[in-house]
XYZ file of C-alpha atoms in Angstrom:
370
model
C 73.098 -56.055 17.144
C 72.709 -52.748 18.921
C 73.624 -50.818 15.807
C 70.910 -52.531 13.734
C 68.370 -51.903 16.473
C 69.252 -48.199 16.587
C 68.973 -47.949 12.807
C 65.553 -49.615 12.846
C 64.377 -47.262 15.555
C 65.443 -44.225 13.578
C 63.690 -45.519 10.442
C 60.492 -46.209 12.401
C 60.594 -42.752 13.957
C 61.000 -41.123 10.560
C 58.097 -43.179 9.188
C 55.851 -42.237 12.098
C 56.747 -38.549 11.702
C 55.967 -38.705 7.965
C 52.645 -40.495 8.541
C 51.654 -37.951 11.223
C 52.478 -35.073 8.887
C 50.401 -36.636 6.097
C 47.471 -37.187 8.487
C 47.640 -33.574 9.697
C 47.762 -32.276 6.129
C 44.769 -34.451 5.168
C 42.777 -33.229 8.209
C 43.567 -29.604 7.350
C 42.460 -30.190 3.754
C 39.193 -31.768 4.918
C 38.535 -28.808 7.213
C 39.173 -26.393 4.358
C 36.608 -28.229 2.253
C 34.014 -27.862 5.019
C 34.526 -24.101 5.336
C 31.731 -21.990 3.834
C 31.762 -18.308 3.083
C 28.549 -16.628 4.287
C 27.119 -13.895 2.094
C 26.944 -10.544 3.851
C 23.448 -9.058 4.038
C 23.230 -5.345 4.793
C 20.055 -3.905 6.312
C 19.392 -0.661 4.442
C 16.553 0.510 6.641
C 19.011 2.033 9.086
C 21.422 4.942 8.940
C 23.938 2.588 10.545
C 24.601 -0.350 8.163
C 24.409 -3.635 10.026
C 24.909 -7.240 9.104
C 21.740 -9.293 9.337
C 23.449 -11.705 11.754
C 24.386 -8.831 14.058
C 20.961 -7.251 14.615
C 17.859 -8.517 16.348
C 15.528 -6.326 14.266
C 13.526 -8.373 11.742
C 13.542 -7.050 8.206
C 10.765 -7.486 5.639
C 11.898 -7.195 2.024
C 9.578 -6.764 -0.959
C 11.388 -7.225 -4.253
C 10.427 -5.828 -7.647
C 9.592 -9.387 -8.682
C 7.185 -9.696 -5.733
C 5.399 -6.499 -6.750
C 5.050 -7.675 -10.356
C 4.024 -11.226 -9.456
C 1.336 -10.110 -6.992
C -0.054 -7.525 -9.417
C 0.358 -4.499 -7.143
C -0.340 -1.269 -9.024
C 1.426 1.098 -6.611
C 3.883 1.110 -3.732
C 0.918 1.695 -1.449
C -0.770 -1.496 -2.664
C 2.378 -3.515 -1.949
C 2.918 -2.076 1.523
C -0.678 -2.267 2.705
C -0.660 -6.000 1.917
C 1.952 -6.640 4.619
C 0.547 -7.971 7.911
C 2.027 -5.133 9.971
C 0.231 -2.410 7.970
C -2.977 -3.012 9.898
C -4.038 0.529 10.805
C -6.911 2.348 9.105
C -5.995 5.322 6.927
C -7.630 7.863 4.676
C -6.953 7.493 0.985
C -8.639 6.950 -2.347
C -11.478 5.092 -0.623
C -12.462 8.082 1.522
C -14.360 11.223 0.590
C -14.992 14.547 2.224
C -11.635 14.530 4.000
C -8.361 16.355 3.490
C -6.180 14.014 1.437
C -8.236 11.981 -1.046
C -5.378 12.193 -3.553
C -2.743 10.666 -1.276
C -2.113 7.198 0.096
C -0.154 6.094 3.141
C -0.025 3.240 5.648
C -0.172 2.808 9.412
C 2.153 0.243 10.981
C 0.744 -1.607 13.993
C -2.246 0.746 14.089
C -0.089 3.667 15.249
C -0.531 7.198 13.848
C 0.719 7.536 10.287
C 3.359 10.124 11.259
C 5.074 7.484 13.425
C 6.418 5.679 10.340
C 9.447 7.086 8.523
C 9.640 6.695 4.737
C 12.953 6.867 2.893
C 14.032 6.739 -0.749
C 17.490 5.237 -1.112
C 18.085 5.922 2.567
C 17.083 9.590 2.350
C 13.933 11.001 3.906
C 11.023 11.750 1.591
C 9.336 15.130 1.598
C 5.900 15.515 3.145
C 2.621 15.765 1.283
C 1.605 19.438 0.836
C -1.637 18.941 2.805
C -1.865 17.758 6.408
C -3.352 14.322 7.034
C -6.774 14.771 8.639
C -5.926 18.457 8.818
C -3.350 18.016 11.572
C -0.425 15.658 10.828
C 2.376 15.832 8.284
C 2.766 12.588 6.330
C 4.314 10.991 3.246
C 2.410 10.126 0.069
C 3.207 6.681 -1.387
C 1.192 6.973 -4.593
C 3.731 9.059 -6.524
C 6.686 6.640 -6.781
C 7.111 5.019 -10.230
C 6.882 1.278 -9.634
C 9.144 0.501 -12.610
C 12.071 2.181 -10.834
C 11.824 0.081 -7.666
C 14.573 -2.448 -6.985
C 13.213 -3.552 -3.600
C 11.618 -2.235 -0.406
C 13.069 -2.822 3.060
C 10.807 -2.557 6.103
C 12.320 -2.455 9.583
C 9.328 -2.658 11.961
C 9.369 -1.564 15.568
C 10.921 1.343 17.403
C 13.842 2.986 15.639
C 13.500 6.351 17.347
C 17.004 6.065 18.844
C 18.367 6.629 15.339
C 15.650 8.621 13.569
C 13.658 10.266 16.345
C 9.912 10.083 16.981
C 9.169 9.751 13.249
C 10.259 6.095 13.440
C 8.393 4.839 16.499
C 6.412 2.352 14.384
C 9.222 1.546 11.961
C 11.167 2.559 8.875
C 10.295 1.907 5.235
C 13.213 2.317 2.833
C 12.321 2.255 -0.875
C 15.394 1.356 -2.893
C 15.240 2.568 -6.489
C 17.393 1.368 -9.357
C 20.569 3.434 -9.561
C 21.773 2.052 -12.888
C 19.684 1.586 -15.990
C 20.723 0.837 -19.556
C 18.152 1.310 -22.306
C 14.428 2.125 -22.251
C 11.500 -0.053 -21.104
C 7.796 0.560 -21.702
C 5.120 -1.312 -19.740
C 1.319 -1.120 -19.732
C -1.002 -2.602 -17.114
C -4.789 -2.954 -17.118
C -6.946 -4.168 -14.253
C -10.562 -4.278 -13.152
C -12.813 -5.809 -10.502
C -15.053 -8.825 -10.943
C -17.992 -7.026 -9.271
C -17.775 -4.063 -11.657
C -16.364 -0.546 -11.633
C -12.911 0.604 -10.682
C -11.065 -0.141 -13.902
C -7.506 1.132 -13.936
C -4.712 1.612 -16.435
C -1.022 2.252 -15.821
C 1.622 3.275 -18.351
C 5.293 3.194 -17.375
C 8.351 4.430 -19.253
C 11.727 3.877 -17.603
C 15.303 4.035 -18.809
C 18.794 5.338 -18.305
C 22.417 5.258 -19.385
C 25.941 5.595 -18.009
C 28.628 7.925 -19.319
C 31.873 7.107 -17.585
C 31.423 7.875 -13.900
C 27.984 9.437 -14.460
C 24.844 7.299 -14.099
C 21.517 8.750 -15.252
C 18.128 7.045 -14.844
C 14.524 8.193 -15.166
C 11.000 6.886 -14.727
C 7.600 8.149 -15.907
C 4.292 6.758 -14.692
C 0.719 7.622 -15.660
C -2.280 6.140 -13.827
C -5.968 6.369 -14.701
C -8.142 5.006 -11.880
C -11.854 4.840 -12.620
C -14.264 5.083 -9.678
C -16.380 2.448 -7.994
C -19.807 3.833 -7.158
C -22.197 2.371 -4.625
C -24.486 1.560 -7.556
C -21.807 -0.852 -8.844
C -22.292 -3.162 -5.846
C -25.541 -4.965 -5.125
C -24.984 -4.635 -1.377
C -24.920 -0.824 -1.576
C -27.017 0.006 -4.650
C -30.146 0.561 -2.542
C -31.159 0.695 1.092
C -33.470 -2.197 0.208
C -30.312 -4.327 0.402
C -30.341 -3.918 4.180
C -30.269 -7.566 5.338
C -32.061 -6.759 8.574
C -35.224 -5.963 6.586
C -35.665 -9.668 5.771
C -37.183 -8.824 2.407
C -39.496 -6.028 3.599
C -39.324 -2.733 1.639
C -37.153 -0.030 3.148
C -38.560 3.317 4.230
C -37.338 5.838 1.607
C -35.059 8.570 2.838
C -36.411 12.103 2.733
C -35.211 13.855 -0.414
C -37.772 16.684 -0.623
C -40.292 17.743 1.996
C -42.411 20.715 2.993
C -42.190 21.664 6.662
C -44.370 24.097 8.588
C -41.934 26.451 10.248
C -44.299 27.229 13.146
C -45.540 23.763 14.031
C -42.669 21.649 12.607
C -45.305 19.455 10.968
C -44.926 18.010 7.508
C -47.176 19.383 4.781
C -48.264 16.623 2.420
C -46.856 17.508 -1.043
C -49.057 14.947 -2.800
C -48.028 12.289 -5.289
C -48.407 14.720 -8.187
C -45.659 16.968 -6.775
C -43.229 14.030 -6.462
C -43.902 12.546 -9.909
C -41.688 15.047 -11.861
C -38.783 14.144 -9.555
C -38.934 10.434 -10.305
C -35.792 10.500 -12.489
C -33.583 11.595 -9.595
C -31.285 9.118 -7.842
C -31.420 6.724 -10.771
C -35.234 6.707 -10.995
C -35.778 5.817 -7.337
C -37.547 8.995 -6.169
C -41.252 8.636 -5.371
C -44.065 9.758 -3.083
C -43.547 8.189 0.368
C -44.977 8.160 3.862
C -43.367 7.253 7.154
C -44.308 7.216 10.834
C -42.413 9.759 12.896
C -40.581 7.705 15.552
C -40.946 10.543 18.061
C -44.582 11.575 17.675
C -46.107 8.532 15.969
C -47.698 10.769 13.317
C -47.695 9.912 9.628
C -45.478 12.148 7.518
C -45.560 12.395 3.719
C -42.694 13.562 1.512
C -40.779 12.817 -1.703
C -38.246 10.101 -0.845
C -35.729 7.749 -2.430
C -34.176 4.350 -1.737
C -31.115 5.087 -3.892
C -29.625 8.081 -2.138
C -26.272 6.332 -1.730
C -25.884 5.153 -5.325
C -23.680 8.050 -6.372
C -21.324 7.647 -3.398
C -17.821 6.803 -4.582
C -16.422 3.746 -2.803
C -13.190 4.125 -4.772
C -12.371 7.606 -6.003
C -11.556 8.485 -9.564
C -7.947 9.582 -9.928
C -5.715 10.614 -12.784
C -2.104 11.041 -11.790
C 1.347 11.293 -13.277
C 4.782 11.105 -11.691
C 8.333 11.589 -12.918
C 11.583 10.521 -11.244
C 15.139 11.375 -12.264
C 18.375 10.264 -10.627
C 21.897 11.473 -11.410
C 24.902 9.924 -9.680
C 28.558 10.834 -10.260
C 31.122 8.433 -8.800
C 34.065 10.542 -7.650
C 35.981 7.544 -6.317
C 35.274 4.146 -4.725
C 33.937 5.712 -1.516
C 32.565 9.116 -2.591
C 29.779 10.083 -4.963
C 27.659 13.121 -5.762
C 23.978 12.636 -6.481
C 20.743 14.435 -7.294
C 17.216 12.984 -7.136
C 14.059 14.685 -8.379
C 10.530 13.336 -7.843
C 7.569 15.224 -9.300
C 3.919 14.198 -9.175
C 0.508 15.572 -10.035
C -2.873 14.028 -9.271
C -6.499 14.989 -9.869
C -8.837 12.944 -7.638
C -12.610 13.133 -7.974
C -15.086 11.799 -5.448
C -18.753 11.968 -4.527
C -19.705 12.409 -0.901
C -22.572 10.273 0.295
C -23.916 8.518 3.348
C -22.342 5.613 5.162
C -23.733 2.090 5.092
C -24.136 1.490 8.789
C -27.138 -0.820 8.517
C -24.770 -3.790 8.301
C -24.121 -3.493 12.029
C -27.276 -1.796 13.267
C -29.259 -4.785 14.572
C -26.464 -6.901 16.056
C -27.060 -9.608 13.455
C -24.448 -11.748 11.747
C -24.471 -13.356 8.343
C -24.451 -17.137 8.518
C -21.697 -18.316 6.141
C -23.528 -21.502 5.181
C -27.004 -20.209 4.354
C -26.338 -16.561 3.545
C -29.176 -15.509 5.895
C -29.172 -13.560 9.131
């Protein structure tokens, strides 16, 4: 009796041990199924590579597909569309300054030299002219768009790594390092209100020979201007909404002034008639009341003095990029990058259209009246 009981106990113990082992194995298998391997994301906007889950700095990435899908013509167009590029800058919409042929951005409204621009993690050279005559800066209009893989933007202070050049942030433009074959692309664009047509021709390609990777990109841009005459709001000072339909007082184009008395000498309508063709046939004999003396003053004036002002400058530019990379081993490589650009901007200096804010009036969105 005792022997059978002992045998039964041993058998039950072995069964329990086997069942426990099977349960443990099943639990381990279920846990293995639940395990997921997270993809490592490296932030390239820093000299110190970091995993995205290890840094608190937000990163904005603009891919080549984003640039193509949104129809951006240049790197500048893509970057200025980001919400953090909210500072005003000089560029191809300014005239009479220092750098009409260059384009750059201002992050968070800070000075443009507080943003550091990199190509493949290496600092870009400065534009040959100083921005506003005082600050060194980087031109974004000379990078072939066809060669871009993606753009990483690390906003906020990164001066601990890069110095004062990165107080506003870092923009790292990653170009394609491997290319096989040749691609040709053509882009045409214009504006619904007229003027400003643009064409872009891109030729990109490359090849690999063993450990040597060679890639190149050529880009040619023809930007036609937008003149004030192309927009009904700026074609004439008669468009001033504060006039409420009344004719504008022509600006003084030609006048005769007495050097001793500072009084106007009436030229007469006959003297102004031969000048009618000027400023798109808007020059005529005019009279105004001097706001200081209250006297009537006659002269040859025009209401179209701003028509020739360029709101978007004409620009013809070309850029060439070449990259050579030799892979010595898995951790070491030798490289050379060459970026060449040439631009020929043209612009017409004119007056500013300040009448939109002169009388503290606001356009009612429903009626279109002030």
